[in-house]
mmCIF file of N, CA and C in Angstrom:
data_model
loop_
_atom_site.group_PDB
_atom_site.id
_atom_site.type_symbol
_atom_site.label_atom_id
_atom_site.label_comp_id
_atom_site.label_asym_id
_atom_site.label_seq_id
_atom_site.Cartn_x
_atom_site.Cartn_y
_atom_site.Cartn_z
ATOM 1 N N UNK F 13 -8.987 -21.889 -19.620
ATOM 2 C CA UNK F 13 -9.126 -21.314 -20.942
ATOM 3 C C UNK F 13 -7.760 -21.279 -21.608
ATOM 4 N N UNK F 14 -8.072 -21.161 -22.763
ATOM 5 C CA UNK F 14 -6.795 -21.081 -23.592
ATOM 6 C C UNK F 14 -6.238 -19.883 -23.857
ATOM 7 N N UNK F 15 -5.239 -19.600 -24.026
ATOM 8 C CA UNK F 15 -4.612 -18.079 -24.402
ATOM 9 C C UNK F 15 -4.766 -17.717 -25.789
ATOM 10 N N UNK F 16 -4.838 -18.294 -26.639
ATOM 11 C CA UNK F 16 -5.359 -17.888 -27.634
ATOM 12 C C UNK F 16 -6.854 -17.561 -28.139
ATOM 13 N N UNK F 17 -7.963 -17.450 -26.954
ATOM 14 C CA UNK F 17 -9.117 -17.076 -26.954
ATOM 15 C C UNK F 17 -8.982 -16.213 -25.739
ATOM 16 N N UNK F 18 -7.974 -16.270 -24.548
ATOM 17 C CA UNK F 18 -8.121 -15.040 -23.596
ATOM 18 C C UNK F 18 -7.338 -13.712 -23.993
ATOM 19 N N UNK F 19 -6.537 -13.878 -24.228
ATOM 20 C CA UNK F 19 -5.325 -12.637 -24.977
ATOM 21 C C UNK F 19 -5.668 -11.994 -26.073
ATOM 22 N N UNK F 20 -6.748 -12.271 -27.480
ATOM 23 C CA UNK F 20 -7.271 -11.436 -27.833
ATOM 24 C C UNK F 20 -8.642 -11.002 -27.528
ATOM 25 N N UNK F 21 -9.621 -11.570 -26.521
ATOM 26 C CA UNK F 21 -10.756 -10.985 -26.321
ATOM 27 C C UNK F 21 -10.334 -10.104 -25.103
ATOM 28 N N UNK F 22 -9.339 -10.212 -24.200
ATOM 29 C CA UNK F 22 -8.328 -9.090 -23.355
ATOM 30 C C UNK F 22 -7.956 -8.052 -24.672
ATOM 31 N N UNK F 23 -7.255 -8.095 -25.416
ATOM 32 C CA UNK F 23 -6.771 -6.758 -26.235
ATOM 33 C C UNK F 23 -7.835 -6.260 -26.931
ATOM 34 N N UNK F 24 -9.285 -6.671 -27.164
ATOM 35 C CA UNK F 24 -10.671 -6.374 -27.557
ATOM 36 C C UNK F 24 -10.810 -5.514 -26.852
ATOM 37 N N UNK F 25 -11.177 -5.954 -26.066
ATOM 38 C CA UNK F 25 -11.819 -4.795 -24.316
ATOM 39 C C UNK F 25 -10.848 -4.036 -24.595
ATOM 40 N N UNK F 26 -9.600 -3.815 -23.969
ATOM 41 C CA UNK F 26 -8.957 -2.735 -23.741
ATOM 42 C C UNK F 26 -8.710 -2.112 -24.448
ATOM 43 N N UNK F 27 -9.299 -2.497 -26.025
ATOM 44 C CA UNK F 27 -9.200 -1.088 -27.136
ATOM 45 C C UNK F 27 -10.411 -0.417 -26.562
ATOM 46 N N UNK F 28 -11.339 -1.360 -27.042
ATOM 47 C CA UNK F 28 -12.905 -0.620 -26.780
ATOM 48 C C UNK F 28 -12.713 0.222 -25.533
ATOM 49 N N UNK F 29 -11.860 0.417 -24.234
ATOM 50 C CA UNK F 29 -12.572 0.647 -23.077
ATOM 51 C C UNK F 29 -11.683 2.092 -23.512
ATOM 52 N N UNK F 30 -10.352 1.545 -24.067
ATOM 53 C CA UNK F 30 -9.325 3.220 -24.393
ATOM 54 C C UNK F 30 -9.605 3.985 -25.138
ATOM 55 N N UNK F 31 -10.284 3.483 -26.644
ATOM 56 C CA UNK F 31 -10.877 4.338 -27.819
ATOM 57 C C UNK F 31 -11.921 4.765 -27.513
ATOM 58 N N UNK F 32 -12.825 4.233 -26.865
ATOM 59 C CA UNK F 32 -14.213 4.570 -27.001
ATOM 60 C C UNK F 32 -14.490 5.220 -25.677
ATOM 61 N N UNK F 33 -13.964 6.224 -24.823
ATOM 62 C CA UNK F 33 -13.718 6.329 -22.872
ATOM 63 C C UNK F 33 -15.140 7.494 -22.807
ATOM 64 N N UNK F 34 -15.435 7.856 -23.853
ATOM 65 C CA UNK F 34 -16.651 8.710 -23.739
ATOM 66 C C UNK F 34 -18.204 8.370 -24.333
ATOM 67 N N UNK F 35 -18.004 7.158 -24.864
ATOM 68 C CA UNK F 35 -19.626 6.808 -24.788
ATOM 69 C C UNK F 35 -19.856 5.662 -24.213
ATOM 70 N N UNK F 36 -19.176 4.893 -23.559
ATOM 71 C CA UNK F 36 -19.509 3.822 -22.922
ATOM 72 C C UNK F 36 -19.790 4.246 -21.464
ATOM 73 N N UNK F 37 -20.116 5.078 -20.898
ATOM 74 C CA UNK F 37 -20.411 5.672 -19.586
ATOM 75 C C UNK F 37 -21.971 5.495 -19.464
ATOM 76 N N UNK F 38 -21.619 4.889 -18.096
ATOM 77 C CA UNK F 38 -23.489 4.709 -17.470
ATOM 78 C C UNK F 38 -23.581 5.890 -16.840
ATOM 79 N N UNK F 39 -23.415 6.849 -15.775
ATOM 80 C CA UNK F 39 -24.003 7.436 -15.385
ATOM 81 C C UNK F 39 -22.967 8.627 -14.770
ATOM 82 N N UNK F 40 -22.774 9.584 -15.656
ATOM 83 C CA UNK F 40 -21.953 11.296 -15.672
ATOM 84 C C UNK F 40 -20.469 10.404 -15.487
ATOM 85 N N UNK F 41 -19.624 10.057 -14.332
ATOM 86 C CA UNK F 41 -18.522 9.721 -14.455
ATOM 87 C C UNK F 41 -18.061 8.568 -14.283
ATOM 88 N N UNK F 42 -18.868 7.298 -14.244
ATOM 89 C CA UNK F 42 -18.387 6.251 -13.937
ATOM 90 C C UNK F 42 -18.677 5.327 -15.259
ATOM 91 N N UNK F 43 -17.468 4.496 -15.870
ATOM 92 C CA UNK F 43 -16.885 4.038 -16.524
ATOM 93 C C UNK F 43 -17.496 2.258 -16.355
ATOM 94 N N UNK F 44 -17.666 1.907 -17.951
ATOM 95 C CA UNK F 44 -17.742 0.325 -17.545
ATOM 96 C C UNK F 44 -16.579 0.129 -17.806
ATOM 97 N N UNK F 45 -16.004 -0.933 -16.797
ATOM 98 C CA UNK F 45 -14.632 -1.609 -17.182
ATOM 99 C C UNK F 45 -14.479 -2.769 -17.668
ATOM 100 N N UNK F 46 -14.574 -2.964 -19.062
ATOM 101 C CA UNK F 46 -14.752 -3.722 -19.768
ATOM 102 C C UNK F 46 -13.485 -4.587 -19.932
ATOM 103 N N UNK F 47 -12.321 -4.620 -19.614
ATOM 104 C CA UNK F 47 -11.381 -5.284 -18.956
ATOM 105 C C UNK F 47 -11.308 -6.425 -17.590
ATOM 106 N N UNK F 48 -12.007 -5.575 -16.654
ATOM 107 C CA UNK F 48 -12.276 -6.057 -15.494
ATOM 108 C C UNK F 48 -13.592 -7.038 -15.711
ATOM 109 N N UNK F 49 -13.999 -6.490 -16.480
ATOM 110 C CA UNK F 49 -15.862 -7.383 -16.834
ATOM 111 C C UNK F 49 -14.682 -8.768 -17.066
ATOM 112 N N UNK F 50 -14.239 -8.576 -18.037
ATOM 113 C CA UNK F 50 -13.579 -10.179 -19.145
ATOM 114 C C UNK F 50 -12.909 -10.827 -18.055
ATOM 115 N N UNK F 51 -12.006 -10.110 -17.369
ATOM 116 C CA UNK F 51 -11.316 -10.890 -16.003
ATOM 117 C C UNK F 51 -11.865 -11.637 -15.493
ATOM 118 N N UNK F 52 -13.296 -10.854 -14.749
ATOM 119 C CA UNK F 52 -14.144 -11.750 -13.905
ATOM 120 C C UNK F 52 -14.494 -12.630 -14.683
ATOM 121 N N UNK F 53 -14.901 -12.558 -15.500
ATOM 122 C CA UNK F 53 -15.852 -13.688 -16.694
ATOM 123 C C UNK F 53 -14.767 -14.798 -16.769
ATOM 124 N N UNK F 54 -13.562 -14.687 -16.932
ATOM 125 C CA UNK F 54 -12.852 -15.753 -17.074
ATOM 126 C C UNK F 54 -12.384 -16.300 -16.255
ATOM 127 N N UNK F 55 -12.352 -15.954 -14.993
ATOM 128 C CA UNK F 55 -11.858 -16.329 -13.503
ATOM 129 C C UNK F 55 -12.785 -17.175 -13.131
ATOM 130 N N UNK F 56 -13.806 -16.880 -13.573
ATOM 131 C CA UNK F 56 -15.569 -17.886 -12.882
ATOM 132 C C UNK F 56 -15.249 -18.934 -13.431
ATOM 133 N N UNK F 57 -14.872 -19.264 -14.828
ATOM 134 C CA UNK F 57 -14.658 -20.479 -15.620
ATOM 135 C C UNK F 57 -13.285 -21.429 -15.098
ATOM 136 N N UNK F 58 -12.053 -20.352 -14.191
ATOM 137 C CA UNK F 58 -10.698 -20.868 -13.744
ATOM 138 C C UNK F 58 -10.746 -21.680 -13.023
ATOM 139 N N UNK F 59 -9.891 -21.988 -12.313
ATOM 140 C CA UNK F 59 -9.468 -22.087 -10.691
ATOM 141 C C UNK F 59 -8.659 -20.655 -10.384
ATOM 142 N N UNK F 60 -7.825 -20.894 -9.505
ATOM 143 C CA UNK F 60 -7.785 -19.644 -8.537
ATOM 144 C C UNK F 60 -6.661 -18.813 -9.595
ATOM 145 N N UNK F 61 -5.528 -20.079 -9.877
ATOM 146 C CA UNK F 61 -4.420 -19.194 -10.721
ATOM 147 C C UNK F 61 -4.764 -18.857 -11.908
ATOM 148 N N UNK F 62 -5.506 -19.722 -12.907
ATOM 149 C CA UNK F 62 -6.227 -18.985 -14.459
ATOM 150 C C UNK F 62 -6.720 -17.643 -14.098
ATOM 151 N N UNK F 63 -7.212 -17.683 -13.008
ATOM 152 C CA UNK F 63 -8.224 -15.996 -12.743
ATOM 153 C C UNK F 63 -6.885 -15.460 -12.609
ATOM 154 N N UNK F 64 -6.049 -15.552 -11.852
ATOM 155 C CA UNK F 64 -4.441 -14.870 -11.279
ATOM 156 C C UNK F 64 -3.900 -14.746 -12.959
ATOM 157 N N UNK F 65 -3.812 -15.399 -13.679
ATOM 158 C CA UNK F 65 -3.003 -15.291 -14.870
ATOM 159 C C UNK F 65 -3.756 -14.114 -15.333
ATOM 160 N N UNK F 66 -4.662 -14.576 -15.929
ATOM 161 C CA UNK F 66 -5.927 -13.951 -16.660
ATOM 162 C C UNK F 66 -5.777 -12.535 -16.110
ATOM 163 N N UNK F 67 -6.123 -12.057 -15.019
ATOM 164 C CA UNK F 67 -5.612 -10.770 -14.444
ATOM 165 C C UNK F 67 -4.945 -10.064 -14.796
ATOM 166 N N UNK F 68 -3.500 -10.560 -14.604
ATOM 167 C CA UNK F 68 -2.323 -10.170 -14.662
ATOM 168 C C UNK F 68 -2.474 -9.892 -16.208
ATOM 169 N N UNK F 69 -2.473 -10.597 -17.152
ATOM 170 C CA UNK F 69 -2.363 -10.523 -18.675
ATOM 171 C C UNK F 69 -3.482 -9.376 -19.200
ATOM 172 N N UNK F 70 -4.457 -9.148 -18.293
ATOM 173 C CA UNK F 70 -5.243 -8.256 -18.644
ATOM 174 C C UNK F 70 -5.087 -7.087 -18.259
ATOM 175 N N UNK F 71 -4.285 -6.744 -16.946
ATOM 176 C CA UNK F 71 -4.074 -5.395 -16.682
ATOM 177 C C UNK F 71 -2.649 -5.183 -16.919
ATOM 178 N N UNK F 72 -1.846 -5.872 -17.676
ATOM 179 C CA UNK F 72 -0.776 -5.384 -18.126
ATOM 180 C C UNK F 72 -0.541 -5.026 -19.447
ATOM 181 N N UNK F 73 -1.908 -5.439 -20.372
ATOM 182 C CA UNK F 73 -2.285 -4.783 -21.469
ATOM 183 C C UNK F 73 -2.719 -3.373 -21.176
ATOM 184 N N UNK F 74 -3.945 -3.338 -20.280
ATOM 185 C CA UNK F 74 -4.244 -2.599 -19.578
ATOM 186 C C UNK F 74 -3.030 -1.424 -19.492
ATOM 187 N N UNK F 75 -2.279 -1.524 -18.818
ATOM 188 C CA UNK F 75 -1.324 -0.627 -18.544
ATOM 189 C C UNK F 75 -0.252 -0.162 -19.901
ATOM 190 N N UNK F 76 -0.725 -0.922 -20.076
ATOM 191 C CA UNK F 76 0.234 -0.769 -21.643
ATOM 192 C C UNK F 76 -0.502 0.123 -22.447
ATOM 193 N N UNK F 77 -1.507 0.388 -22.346
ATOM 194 C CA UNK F 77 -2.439 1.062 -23.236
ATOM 195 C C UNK F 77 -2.833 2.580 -23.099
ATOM 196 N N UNK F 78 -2.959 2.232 -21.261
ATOM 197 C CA UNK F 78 -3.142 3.323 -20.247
ATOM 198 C C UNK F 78 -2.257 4.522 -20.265
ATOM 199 N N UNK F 79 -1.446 4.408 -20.393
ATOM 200 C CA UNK F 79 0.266 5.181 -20.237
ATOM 201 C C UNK F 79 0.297 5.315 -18.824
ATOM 202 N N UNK F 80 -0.321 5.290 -17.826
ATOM 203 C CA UNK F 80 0.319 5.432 -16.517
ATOM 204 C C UNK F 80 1.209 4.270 -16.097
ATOM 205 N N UNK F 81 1.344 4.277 -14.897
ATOM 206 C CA UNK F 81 2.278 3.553 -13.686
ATOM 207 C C UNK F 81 1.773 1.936 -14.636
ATOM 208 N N UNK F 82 3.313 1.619 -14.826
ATOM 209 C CA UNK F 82 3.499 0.074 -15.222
ATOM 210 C C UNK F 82 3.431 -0.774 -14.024
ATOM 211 N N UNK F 83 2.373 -1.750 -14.363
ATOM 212 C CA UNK F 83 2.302 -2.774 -12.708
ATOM 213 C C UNK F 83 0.958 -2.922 -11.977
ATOM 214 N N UNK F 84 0.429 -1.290 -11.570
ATOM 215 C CA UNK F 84 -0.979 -1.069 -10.721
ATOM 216 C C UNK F 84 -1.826 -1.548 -11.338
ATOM 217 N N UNK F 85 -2.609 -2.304 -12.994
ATOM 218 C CA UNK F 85 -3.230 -2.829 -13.176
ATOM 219 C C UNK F 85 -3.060 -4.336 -13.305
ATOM 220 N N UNK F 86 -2.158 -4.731 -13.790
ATOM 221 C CA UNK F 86 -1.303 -6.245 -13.444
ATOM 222 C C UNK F 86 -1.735 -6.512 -12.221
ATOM 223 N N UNK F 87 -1.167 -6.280 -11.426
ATOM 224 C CA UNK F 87 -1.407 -6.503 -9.353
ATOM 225 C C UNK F 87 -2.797 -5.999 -9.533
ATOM 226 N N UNK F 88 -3.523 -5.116 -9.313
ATOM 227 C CA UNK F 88 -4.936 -5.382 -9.439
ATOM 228 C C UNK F 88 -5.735 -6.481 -9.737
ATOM 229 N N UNK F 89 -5.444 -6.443 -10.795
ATOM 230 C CA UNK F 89 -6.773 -7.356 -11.656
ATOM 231 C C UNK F 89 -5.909 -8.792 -11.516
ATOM 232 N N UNK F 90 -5.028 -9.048 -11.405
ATOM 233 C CA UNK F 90 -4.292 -10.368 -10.604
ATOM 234 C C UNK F 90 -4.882 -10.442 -9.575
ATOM 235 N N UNK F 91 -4.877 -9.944 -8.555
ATOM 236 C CA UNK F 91 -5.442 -10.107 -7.387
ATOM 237 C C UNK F 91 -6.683 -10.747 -7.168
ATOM 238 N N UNK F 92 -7.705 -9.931 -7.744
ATOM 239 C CA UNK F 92 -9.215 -9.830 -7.892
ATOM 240 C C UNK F 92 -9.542 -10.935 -8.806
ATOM 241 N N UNK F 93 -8.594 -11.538 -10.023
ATOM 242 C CA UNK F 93 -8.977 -12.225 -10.633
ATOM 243 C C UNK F 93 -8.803 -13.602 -9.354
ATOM 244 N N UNK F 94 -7.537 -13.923 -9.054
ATOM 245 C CA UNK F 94 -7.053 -15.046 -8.303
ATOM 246 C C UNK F 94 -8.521 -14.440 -6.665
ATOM 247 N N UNK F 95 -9.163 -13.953 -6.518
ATOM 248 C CA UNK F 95 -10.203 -14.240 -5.499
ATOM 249 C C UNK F 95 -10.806 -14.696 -6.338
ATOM 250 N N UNK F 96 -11.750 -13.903 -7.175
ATOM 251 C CA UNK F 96 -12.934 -14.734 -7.918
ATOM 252 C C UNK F 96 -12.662 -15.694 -8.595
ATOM 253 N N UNK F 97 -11.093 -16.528 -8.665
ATOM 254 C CA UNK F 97 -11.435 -17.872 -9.373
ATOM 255 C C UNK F 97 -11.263 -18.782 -8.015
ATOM 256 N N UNK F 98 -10.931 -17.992 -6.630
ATOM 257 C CA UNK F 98 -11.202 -18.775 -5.166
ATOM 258 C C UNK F 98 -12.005 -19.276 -5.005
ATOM 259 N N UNK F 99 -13.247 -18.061 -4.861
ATOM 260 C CA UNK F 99 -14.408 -18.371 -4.766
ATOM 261 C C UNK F 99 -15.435 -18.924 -5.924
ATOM 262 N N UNK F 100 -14.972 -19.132 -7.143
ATOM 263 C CA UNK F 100 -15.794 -19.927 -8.257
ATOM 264 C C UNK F 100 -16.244 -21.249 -7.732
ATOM 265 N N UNK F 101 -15.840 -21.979 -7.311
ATOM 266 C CA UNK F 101 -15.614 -22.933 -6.412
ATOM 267 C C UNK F 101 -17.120 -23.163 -5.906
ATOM 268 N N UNK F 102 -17.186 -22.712 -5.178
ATOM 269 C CA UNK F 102 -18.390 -22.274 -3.935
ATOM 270 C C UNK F 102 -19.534 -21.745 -4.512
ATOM 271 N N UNK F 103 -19.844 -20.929 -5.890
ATOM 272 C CA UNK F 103 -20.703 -20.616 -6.639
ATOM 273 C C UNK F 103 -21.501 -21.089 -7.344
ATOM 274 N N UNK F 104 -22.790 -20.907 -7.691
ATOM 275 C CA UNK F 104 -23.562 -21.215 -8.710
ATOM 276 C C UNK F 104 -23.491 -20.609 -10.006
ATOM 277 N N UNK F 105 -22.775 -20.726 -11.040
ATOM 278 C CA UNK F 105 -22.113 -19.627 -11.785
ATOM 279 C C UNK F 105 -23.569 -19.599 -12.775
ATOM 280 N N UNK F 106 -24.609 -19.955 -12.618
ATOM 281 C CA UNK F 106 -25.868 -20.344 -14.163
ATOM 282 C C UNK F 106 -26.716 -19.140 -13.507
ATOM 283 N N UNK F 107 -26.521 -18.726 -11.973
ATOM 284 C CA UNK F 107 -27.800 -17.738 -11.792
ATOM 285 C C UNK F 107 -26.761 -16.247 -12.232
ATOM 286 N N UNK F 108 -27.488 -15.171 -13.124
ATOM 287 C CA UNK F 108 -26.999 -14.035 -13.151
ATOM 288 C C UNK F 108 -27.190 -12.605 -11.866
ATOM 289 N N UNK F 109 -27.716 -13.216 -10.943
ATOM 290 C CA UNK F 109 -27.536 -12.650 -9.866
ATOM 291 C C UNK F 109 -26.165 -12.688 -9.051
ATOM 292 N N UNK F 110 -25.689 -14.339 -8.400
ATOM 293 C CA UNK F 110 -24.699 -14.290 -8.302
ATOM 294 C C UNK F 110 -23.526 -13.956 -9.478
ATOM 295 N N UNK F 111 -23.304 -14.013 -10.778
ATOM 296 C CA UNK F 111 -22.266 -13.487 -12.027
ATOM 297 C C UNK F 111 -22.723 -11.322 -11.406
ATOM 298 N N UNK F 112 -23.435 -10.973 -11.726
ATOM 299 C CA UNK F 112 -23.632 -9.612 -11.282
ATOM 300 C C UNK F 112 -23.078 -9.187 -9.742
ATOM 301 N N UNK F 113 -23.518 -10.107 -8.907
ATOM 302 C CA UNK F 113 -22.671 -10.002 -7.500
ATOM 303 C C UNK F 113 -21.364 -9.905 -7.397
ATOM 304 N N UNK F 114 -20.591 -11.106 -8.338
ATOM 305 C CA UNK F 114 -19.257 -11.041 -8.358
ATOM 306 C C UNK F 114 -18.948 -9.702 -9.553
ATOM 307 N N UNK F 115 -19.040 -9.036 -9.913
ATOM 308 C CA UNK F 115 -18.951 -8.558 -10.855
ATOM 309 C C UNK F 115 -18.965 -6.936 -10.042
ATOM 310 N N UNK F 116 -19.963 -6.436 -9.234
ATOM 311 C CA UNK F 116 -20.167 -5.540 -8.505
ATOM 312 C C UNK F 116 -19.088 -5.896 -7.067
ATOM 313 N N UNK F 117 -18.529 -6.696 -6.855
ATOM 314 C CA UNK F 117 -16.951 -6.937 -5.636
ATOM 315 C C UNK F 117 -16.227 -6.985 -6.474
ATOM 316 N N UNK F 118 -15.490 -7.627 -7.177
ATOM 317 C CA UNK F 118 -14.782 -7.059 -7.951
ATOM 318 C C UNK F 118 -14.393 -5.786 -8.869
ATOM 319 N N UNK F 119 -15.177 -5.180 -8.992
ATOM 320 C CA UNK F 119 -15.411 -3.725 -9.354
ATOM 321 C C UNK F 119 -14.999 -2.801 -8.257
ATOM 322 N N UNK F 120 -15.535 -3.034 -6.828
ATOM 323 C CA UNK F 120 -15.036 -2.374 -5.319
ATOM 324 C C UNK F 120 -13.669 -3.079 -5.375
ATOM 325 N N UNK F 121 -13.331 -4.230 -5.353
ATOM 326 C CA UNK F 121 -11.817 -4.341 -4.813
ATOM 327 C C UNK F 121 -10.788 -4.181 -5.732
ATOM 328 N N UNK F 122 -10.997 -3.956 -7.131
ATOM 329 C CA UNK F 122 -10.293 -3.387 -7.990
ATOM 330 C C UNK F 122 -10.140 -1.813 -7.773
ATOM 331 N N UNK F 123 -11.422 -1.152 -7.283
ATOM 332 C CA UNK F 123 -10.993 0.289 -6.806
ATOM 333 C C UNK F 123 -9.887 0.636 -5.626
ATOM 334 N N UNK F 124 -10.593 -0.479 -5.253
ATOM 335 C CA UNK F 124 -9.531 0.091 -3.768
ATOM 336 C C UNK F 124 -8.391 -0.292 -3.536
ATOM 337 N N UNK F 125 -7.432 -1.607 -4.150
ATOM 338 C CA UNK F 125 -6.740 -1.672 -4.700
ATOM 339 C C UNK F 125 -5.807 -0.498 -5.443
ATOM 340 N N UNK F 126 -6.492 -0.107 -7.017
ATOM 341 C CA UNK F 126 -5.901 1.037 -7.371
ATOM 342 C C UNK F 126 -5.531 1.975 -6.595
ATOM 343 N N UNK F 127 -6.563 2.549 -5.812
ATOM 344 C CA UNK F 127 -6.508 3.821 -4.491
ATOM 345 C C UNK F 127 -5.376 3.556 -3.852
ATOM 346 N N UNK F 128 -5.323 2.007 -3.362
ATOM 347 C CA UNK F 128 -3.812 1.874 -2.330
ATOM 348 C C UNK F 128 -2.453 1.909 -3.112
ATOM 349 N N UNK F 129 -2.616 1.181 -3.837
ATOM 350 C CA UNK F 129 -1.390 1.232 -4.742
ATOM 351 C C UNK F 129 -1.024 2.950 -5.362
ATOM 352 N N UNK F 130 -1.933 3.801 -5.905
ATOM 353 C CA UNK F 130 -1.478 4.698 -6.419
ATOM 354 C C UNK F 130 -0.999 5.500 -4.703
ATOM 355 N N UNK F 131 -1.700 5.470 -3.913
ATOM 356 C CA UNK F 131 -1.020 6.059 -2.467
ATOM 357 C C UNK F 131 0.302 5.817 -2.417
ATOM 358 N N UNK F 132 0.795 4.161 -2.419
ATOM 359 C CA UNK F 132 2.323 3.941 -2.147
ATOM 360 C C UNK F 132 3.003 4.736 -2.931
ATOM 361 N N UNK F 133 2.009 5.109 -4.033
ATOM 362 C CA UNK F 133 3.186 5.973 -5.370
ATOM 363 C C UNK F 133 3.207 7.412 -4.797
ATOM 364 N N UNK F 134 2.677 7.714 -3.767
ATOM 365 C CA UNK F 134 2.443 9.213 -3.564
ATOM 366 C C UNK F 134 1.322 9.826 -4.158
ATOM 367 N N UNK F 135 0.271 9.004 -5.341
ATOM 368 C CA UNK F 135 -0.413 10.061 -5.821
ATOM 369 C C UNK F 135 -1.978 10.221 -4.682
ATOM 370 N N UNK F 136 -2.238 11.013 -4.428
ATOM 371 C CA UNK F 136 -4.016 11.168 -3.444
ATOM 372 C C UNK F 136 -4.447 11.369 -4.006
ATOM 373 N N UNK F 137 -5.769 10.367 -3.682
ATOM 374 C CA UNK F 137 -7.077 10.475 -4.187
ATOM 375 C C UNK F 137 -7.991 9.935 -2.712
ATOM 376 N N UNK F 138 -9.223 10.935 -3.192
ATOM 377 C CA UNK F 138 -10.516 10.573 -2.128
ATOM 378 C C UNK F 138 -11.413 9.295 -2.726
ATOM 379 N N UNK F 139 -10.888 8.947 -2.457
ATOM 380 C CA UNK F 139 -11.519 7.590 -2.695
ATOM 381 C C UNK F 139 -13.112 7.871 -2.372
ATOM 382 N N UNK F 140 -13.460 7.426 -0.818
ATOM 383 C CA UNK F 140 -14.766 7.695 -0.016
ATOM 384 C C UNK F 140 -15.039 9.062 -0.365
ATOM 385 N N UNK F 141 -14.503 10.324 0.136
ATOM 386 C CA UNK F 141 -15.173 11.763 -0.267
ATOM 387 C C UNK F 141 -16.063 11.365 -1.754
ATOM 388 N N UNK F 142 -15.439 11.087 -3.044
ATOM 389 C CA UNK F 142 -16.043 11.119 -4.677
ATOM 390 C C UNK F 142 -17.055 9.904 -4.396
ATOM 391 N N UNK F 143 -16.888 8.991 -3.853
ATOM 392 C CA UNK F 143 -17.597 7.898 -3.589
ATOM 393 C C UNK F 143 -19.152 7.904 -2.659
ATOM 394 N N UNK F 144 -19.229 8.848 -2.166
ATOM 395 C CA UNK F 144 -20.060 9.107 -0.813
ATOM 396 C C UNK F 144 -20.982 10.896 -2.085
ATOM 397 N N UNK F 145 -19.980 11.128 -2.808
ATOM 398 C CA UNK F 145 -20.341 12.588 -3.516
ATOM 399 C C UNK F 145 -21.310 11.905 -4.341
ATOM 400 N N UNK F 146 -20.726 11.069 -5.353
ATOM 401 C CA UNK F 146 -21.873 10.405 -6.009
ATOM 402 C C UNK F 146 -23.023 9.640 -5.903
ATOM 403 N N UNK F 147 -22.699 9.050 -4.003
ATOM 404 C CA UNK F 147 -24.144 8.118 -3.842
ATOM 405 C C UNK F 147 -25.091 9.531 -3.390
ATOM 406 N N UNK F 148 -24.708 10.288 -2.650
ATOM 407 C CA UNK F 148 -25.817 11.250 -1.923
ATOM 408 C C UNK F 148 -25.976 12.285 -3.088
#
């Protein structure tokens, strides 16, 4: 993809996901990440490094927007992007089962990710405890 169709539909999302953080919610506290949605979406179309770019350019808006820790969304969504443009490869990208599959792992390894990274920073969080609170 081109950067001049990924870099503003990236600064799209991440208004919508920062301005709007209270009605776009599916269910009491969990958030669509409409950042992470566009990542994946554009990583399926990559190879491994477009998803890696794409990432990176998206969670460093991301972070820019966020006011927290400069970096933890960059390295995130870099990460996760550069798997799912690994595995694009290997996919049938036309069924929306597999696009929803990747979409629901990437969503988990972007969490857990964050979780580790904000740890190295010192900050705790229960990851599993809130995670295990909301499935039961």
């Amino acid at each position: 993809m081109k950067a001049r169709t990924v870099i503003p539909a990236l600064i799209v999302c991440v208004v919508f996901q920062v301005v709007l953080p209270n009605t776009i919610w599916l269910y009491e506290t969990l958030r669509v990440q409409l950042v992470l949605i566009a990542v994946a979406l554009f990583s399926l179309r990559e190879d491994w490094f477009g998803g890696a770019m794409t990432g990176v350019a998206g969670g460093f808006i991301m972070d820019l927007f966020s006011g927290g820790r400069i970096g933890v969304y960059a390295l995130c969504y870099g990460i996760v992007g550069m798997m799912v443009g690994r595995v694009q490869e290997r996919l049938f990208k036309e069924n929306l089962v597999t696009i929803a599959t990747v979409m629901v792992a990437a969503s988990l390894l972007s969490a857990i990710f964050v979780v580790h990274l904000l740890g190295l920073y010192g900050i705790e969080y229960d990851f599993f405890g809130e995670f295990l609170k909301r499935i039961v």
